[in-house]
Coordinates of C-alpha atoms in Angstrom, one line a residue:
X10 CA 68.1 110.8 76.0
X11 CA 71.5 110.9 74.4
X12 CA 74.0 108.1 74.6
X13 CA 76.2 110.2 77.0
X14 CA 73.2 110.9 79.2
X15 CA 72.2 107.3 79.4
X16 CA 75.8 106.3 80.3
X17 CA 76.0 108.9 83.0
X18 CA 72.7 107.6 84.4
X19 CA 74.0 104.1 84.5
X20 CA 77.2 105.2 86.4
X21 CA 75.1 107.3 88.8
X22 CA 72.9 104.3 89.5
X23 CA 76.0 102.2 90.1
X24 CA 77.3 104.7 92.6
X25 CA 74.0 104.7 94.4
X26 CA 74.0 100.9 94.6
X27 CA 77.5 100.9 96.1
X28 CA 76.4 103.6 98.6
X29 CA 73.7 101.1 100.0
X30 CA 76.1 98.1 100.0
X31 CA 77.8 96.4 102.9
X32 CA 80.5 93.7 103.1
X33 CA 77.9 90.9 102.7
X34 CA 76.1 92.2 99.6
X35 CA 78.6 94.4 97.8
X36 CA 79.0 91.8 95.1
X37 CA 75.3 91.8 94.4
X38 CA 75.4 95.6 94.4
X39 CA 78.1 95.6 91.7
X40 CA 76.2 93.1 89.7
X41 CA 73.2 95.5 89.4
X42 CA 75.1 97.6 86.8
X43 CA 78.3 95.8 85.9
X44 CA 78.2 93.0 83.2
X45 CA 79.0 89.5 84.4
X46 CA 82.4 89.6 82.6
X47 CA 83.2 93.2 83.3
X48 CA 87.0 94.0 83.3
X49 CA 88.1 96.0 86.3
X50 CA 91.5 97.6 86.7
X51 CA 92.7 98.6 90.1
X52 CA 95.9 100.0 91.5
X53 CA 98.5 97.7 93.2
X54 CA 97.7 95.4 94.9
X55 CA 94.3 94.9 93.3
X56 CA 95.3 94.8 89.6
X57 CA 92.9 93.3 87.0
X58 CA 89.7 91.5 88.1
X59 CA 86.9 90.1 86.1
X60 CA 83.2 90.2 87.1
X61 CA 81.4 91.6 90.1
X62 CA 82.2 88.8 92.6
X63 CA 86.0 89.0 92.0
X64 CA 85.9 92.9 92.1
X65 CA 84.0 92.8 95.4
X66 CA 86.4 90.2 97.0
X67 CA 89.5 92.0 95.8
X68 CA 88.6 95.6 96.7
X69 CA 85.2 96.7 97.8
X70 CA 84.6 94.1 100.6
X71 CA 88.0 94.8 102.3
X72 CA 87.4 98.5 101.9
X73 CA 83.9 98.4 103.4
X74 CA 85.3 96.2 106.3
X75 CA 87.9 98.9 107.1
X76 CA 86.0 102.1 106.4
X77 CA 82.7 103.0 108.1
X78 CA 80.0 105.3 106.7
X79 CA 81.6 105.9 103.3
X80 CA 80.5 109.0 101.4
X81 CA 81.3 109.6 97.8
X82 CA 82.3 113.3 97.6
X83 CA 82.5 113.8 93.8
X84 CA 84.1 116.9 92.3
X85 CA 84.3 116.0 88.6
X86 CA 81.9 114.0 86.5
X87 CA 81.8 113.9 82.7
X88 CA 81.4 111.6 79.7
X89 CA 82.5 111.3 76.2
X90 CA 83.3 109.1 73.2
X91 CA 86.8 107.5 73.4
X92 CA 89.0 109.4 70.9
X93 CA 91.2 106.3 70.6
X94 CA 88.3 103.9 69.7
X95 CA 87.2 103.7 66.1
X96 CA 83.8 102.7 67.3
X97 CA 83.6 105.7 69.6
X98 CA 82.9 103.7 72.8
X99 CA 81.2 105.8 75.5
X100 CA 83.1 106.3 78.8
X101 CA 82.2 108.2 82.0
X102 CA 84.8 109.7 84.3
X103 CA 84.2 110.4 88.0
X104 CA 86.7 111.9 90.4
X105 CA 86.8 113.1 94.0
X106 CA 87.2 111.5 97.4
X107 CA 85.7 108.7 99.3
X108 CA 85.2 110.1 102.8
X109 CA 85.0 107.6 105.7
X110 CA 85.8 106.7 109.3
X111 CA 88.9 104.6 109.2
X112 CA 87.9 102.0 111.8
X113 CA 89.9 98.8 111.0
X114 CA 93.2 97.9 109.3
X115 CA 93.4 98.1 105.5
X116 CA 96.3 96.6 103.6
X117 CA 98.5 96.9 106.6
X118 CA 97.6 100.5 107.1
X119 CA 96.5 101.0 110.7
X120 CA 93.1 102.6 111.5
X121 CA 92.8 106.1 113.1
X122 CA 89.1 106.1 114.0
X123 CA 89.1 109.5 112.3
X124 CA 87.9 110.9 109.0
X125 CA 90.0 110.0 106.0
X126 CA 89.5 111.4 102.5
X127 CA 90.6 108.8 99.9
X128 CA 91.4 110.3 96.5
X129 CA 89.9 108.4 93.6
X130 CA 89.5 108.6 89.8
X131 CA 87.2 106.2 88.0
X132 CA 86.7 105.6 84.3
X133 CA 83.7 103.4 83.2
X134 CA 82.9 102.1 79.7
X135 CA 79.2 101.7 79.2
X136 CA 77.4 99.6 76.6
X137 CA 73.7 98.9 76.5
X138 CA 73.2 100.4 79.9
X139 CA 75.8 98.1 81.6
X140 CA 79.3 98.9 82.7
X141 CA 81.6 96.5 80.8
X142 CA 85.0 97.9 81.7
X143 CA 86.2 100.1 84.6
X144 CA 89.4 101.5 86.0
X145 CA 89.5 102.7 89.6
X146 CA 92.6 104.6 90.7
X147 CA 92.8 105.1 94.5
X148 CA 95.7 107.0 96.0
X149 CA 96.8 104.7 98.8
X150 CA 99.8 106.7 99.7
X151 CA 97.4 109.6 100.3
X152 CA 95.6 107.4 102.8
X153 CA 98.9 106.4 104.5
X154 CA 99.9 110.1 104.8
X155 CA 96.6 111.0 106.5
X156 CA 97.0 108.1 108.9
X157 CA 100.5 109.2 109.9
X158 CA 102.1 106.2 108.2
X159 CA 103.7 107.7 105.1
X160 CA 106.5 105.3 104.1
X161 CA 108.7 107.4 101.7
X162 CA 111.0 110.4 102.1
X163 CA 109.7 114.0 101.8
X164 CA 107.9 115.0 98.7
X165 CA 109.1 117.7 96.3
X166 CA 105.7 119.4 96.3
X167 CA 102.9 119.8 98.8
X168 CA 100.8 117.0 100.5
X169 CA 97.1 118.2 100.6
X170 CA 93.6 116.9 100.8
X171 CA 92.9 118.2 97.3
X172 CA 89.9 120.3 96.3
X173 CA 87.9 120.1 93.2
X174 CA 87.9 122.7 90.4
X175 CA 88.3 126.3 91.4
X176 CA 85.2 127.1 89.3
X177 CA 83.0 124.6 91.1
X178 CA 81.5 123.5 87.8
X179 CA 83.0 120.0 87.4
X180 CA 79.8 117.9 87.7
X181 CA 78.5 117.7 84.1
X182 CA 75.3 115.8 84.7
X183 CA 73.8 117.4 81.6
X184 CA 75.3 117.1 78.1
X185 CA 77.6 119.9 77.0
X186 CA 78.3 121.7 73.8
X187 CA 80.3 119.2 71.6
X188 CA 82.4 122.1 70.3
X189 CA 83.6 122.9 73.8
X190 CA 84.6 119.3 74.4
X191 CA 86.6 119.3 71.1
X192 CA 88.5 122.5 72.2
X193 CA 89.5 120.7 75.4
X194 CA 90.5 117.6 73.6
X195 CA 92.5 119.6 71.0
X196 CA 94.4 121.4 73.9
X197 CA 95.1 118.1 75.6
X198 CA 96.6 116.7 72.4
X199 CA 98.7 119.9 71.9
X200 CA 100.0 119.6 75.4
X201 CA 100.9 115.9 74.9
X202 CA 103.0 116.8 71.8
X203 CA 104.6 119.9 73.4
X204 CA 107.9 118.1 74.4
X205 CA 108.6 117.0 70.8
X206 CA 107.6 120.4 69.4
X207 CA 109.8 122.2 72.0
X208 CA 112.8 120.1 71.2
X209 CA 112.3 120.5 67.4
X210 CA 113.1 124.3 67.5
X211 CA 116.5 125.8 67.1
X212 CA 117.2 126.7 69.8
X213 CA 114.8 124.4 71.7
X214 CA 112.2 126.2 73.9
X215 CA 112.9 126.6 77.6
X216 CA 110.5 124.6 79.9
X217 CA 108.7 127.9 80.7
X218 CA 108.2 128.6 77.0
X219 CA 107.1 125.1 76.3
X220 CA 104.5 125.1 79.1
X221 CA 103.2 128.6 78.4
X222 CA 101.9 127.3 75.0
X223 CA 99.2 125.1 76.7
X224 CA 99.0 126.2 80.3
X225 CA 97.9 129.3 82.1
X226 CA 100.7 130.7 84.2
X227 CA 98.7 130.1 87.4
X228 CA 98.2 126.4 86.6
X229 CA 97.6 124.0 89.4
X230 CA 99.0 120.5 89.2
X231 CA 97.3 118.3 91.7
X232 CA 99.8 115.5 91.8
X233 CA 99.7 112.1 93.6
X234 CA 101.0 111.7 97.1
X235 CA 104.7 110.8 96.7
X236 CA 105.2 113.9 94.5
X237 CA 102.5 116.3 95.8
X238 CA 100.6 119.4 94.4
X239 CA 102.2 122.4 92.9
X240 CA 101.1 125.9 91.7
X241 CA 102.3 128.1 88.8
X242 CA 104.4 127.1 85.9
X243 CA 107.7 128.0 87.6
X244 CA 107.0 125.9 90.7
X245 CA 105.6 123.0 88.6
X246 CA 109.0 122.9 86.8
X247 CA 110.9 123.1 90.0
X248 CA 108.8 120.6 92.0
X249 CA 107.8 118.0 89.4
X250 CA 108.8 118.4 85.8
X251 CA 112.6 118.8 86.4
X252 CA 112.9 115.9 88.8
X253 CA 110.7 113.7 86.5
X254 CA 112.7 114.5 83.4
X255 CA 116.2 114.3 84.9
X256 CA 115.8 111.3 87.3
X257 CA 113.8 109.0 85.0
X258 CA 115.4 107.9 81.7
X259 CA 114.6 106.0 78.5
X260 CA 110.9 106.8 78.7
X261 CA 108.6 104.8 76.5
X262 CA 105.1 106.0 75.9
X263 CA 102.8 102.9 75.7
X264 CA 99.6 104.7 74.9
X265 CA 96.2 105.2 76.5
X266 CA 93.1 103.1 76.9
X267 CA 90.7 106.0 77.0
X268 CA 91.1 109.7 76.1
X269 CA 88.0 111.9 76.0
X270 CA 86.6 115.3 76.8
X271 CA 83.3 117.0 77.5
X272 CA 82.8 120.7 77.9
X273 CA 85.9 122.2 79.6
X274 CA 86.9 118.9 81.2
X275 CA 88.9 116.0 79.8
X276 CA 91.3 113.3 80.6
X277 CA 92.8 109.9 79.9
X278 CA 94.3 106.8 81.5
X279 CA 96.7 104.1 80.5
X280 CA 97.7 100.6 81.6
X281 CA 100.6 101.4 81.7
X282 CA 101.1 104.8 80.1
X283 CA 104.8 104.9 80.5
X284 CA 107.8 102.6 81.0
X285 CA 111.1 104.1 82.1
X286 CA 114.5 103.5 83.7
X287 CA 114.9 104.7 87.2
X288 CA 118.3 106.4 86.8
X289 CA 118.1 109.0 89.6
X290 CA 116.9 109.5 93.2
X291 CA 113.2 109.8 92.2
X292 CA 110.6 110.0 95.0
X293 CA 113.6 110.6 97.4
X294 CA 114.7 107.0 96.8
X295 CA 118.1 105.9 95.3
X296 CA 118.1 104.8 91.7
X297 CA 117.2 101.1 91.2
X298 CA 118.6 100.7 87.7
X299 CA 115.4 98.8 86.8
X300 CA 112.7 99.5 84.3
X301 CA 109.3 100.3 85.8
X302 CA 105.8 101.1 84.6
X303 CA 103.6 104.0 85.4
X304 CA 99.8 103.6 85.3
X305 CA 98.5 107.1 85.2
X306 CA 95.3 109.1 85.2
X307 CA 95.2 112.8 84.1
X308 CA 92.1 114.9 84.4
X309 CA 92.1 118.5 83.1
X310 CA 90.1 121.7 83.4
X311 CA 90.4 124.1 80.5
X312 CA 90.0 127.8 81.1
X313 CA 89.7 129.8 77.9
X314 CA 92.3 128.6 75.4
X315 CA 94.6 126.9 77.9
X316 CA 94.7 124.3 80.6
X317 CA 94.2 125.6 84.2
X318 CA 94.1 122.5 86.5
X319 CA 95.3 118.9 86.3
X320 CA 94.5 116.1 88.7
X321 CA 97.0 113.3 88.5
X322 CA 96.9 109.7 89.8
X323 CA 99.8 107.4 89.5
X324 CA 100.0 103.8 90.7
X325 CA 103.2 104.6 92.6
X326 CA 103.0 101.4 94.7
X327 CA 103.1 99.3 91.5
X328 CA 105.9 101.5 90.2
X329 CA 108.0 100.9 93.3
X330 CA 107.1 97.2 93.5
X331 CA 108.6 96.7 90.0
X332 CA 111.8 98.1 91.4
X333 CA 111.8 95.6 94.3
X334 CA 110.2 97.8 97.0
X335 CA 107.0 96.3 98.4
X336 CA 105.7 99.2 100.5
X337 CA 102.6 97.3 101.7
X338 CA 104.7 94.3 102.9
X339 CA 106.8 96.7 104.9
X340 CA 103.7 98.3 106.5
X341 CA 102.5 94.8 107.4
X342 CA 105.8 93.9 109.0
X343 CA 105.8 97.1 111.1
X344 CA 102.2 96.5 112.1
X345 CA 103.1 93.1 113.6

């Protein structure tokens, strides 16, 4: 069994233990596969927790209290050695939805007693058959929108319950050809450097020309709630890239914690990836004039030589909170 296969087996066993857990024993379920001092990163308001008991208290017990009959509906699952780690630490990525019946309040969001599909992306670092580090991004704005309690102005793109890959081949339970993973990672790196390369030309490339280097024309950008999903290069520019580039200034790239690929899938996350000035009416809100961080997950599917689909998670509640807008506090006030 390869290191990647062992790591995948550990994460699969972790998911199975969580599926059996309830509010009273979820800490013990986490302890089955997480190390006693595991570092866990969750989106606002959960932030960084250490060890199974703290993780359970902060996130899983409240979630299980609010959500009945949770099912993990996984669309993408892959593993790889972290490109950014000299030691080549092994990480496993999982992405999809947690489907449940929303039966009790959660973070001030009022229950519907109906099905909800909670978008999630999870990265787990595995050492010696234990998860020692994990990041779990859950799209809380997506949950609010499904519950009819979306707190922000209209999005520039479309709000959807997002599907998995068009090719239905995102669950890489078996090891893949390393050469294919390297192709994916190389394309991700090329895409990351595209802005600098486009601006270096004389004259600079247009946004369409810049994107066409790394993306298929029928690309799908499955963005976070608050921005939304968009389809084709032209609509991506109109509905996300242009607002992002023109309404956020002085962007600083802080780096990633993990960046990896396996087969035709790859991705990364940072904590935070970016810091920027809010100079325009981004997310339909007036400029705050403050610096704010973006914690971001990007997961990609490569088709041939170019990228075809991109699932994006942004900790927008944290981004807004740094600008003085506490969305969850406002929800709680309205609920009372």
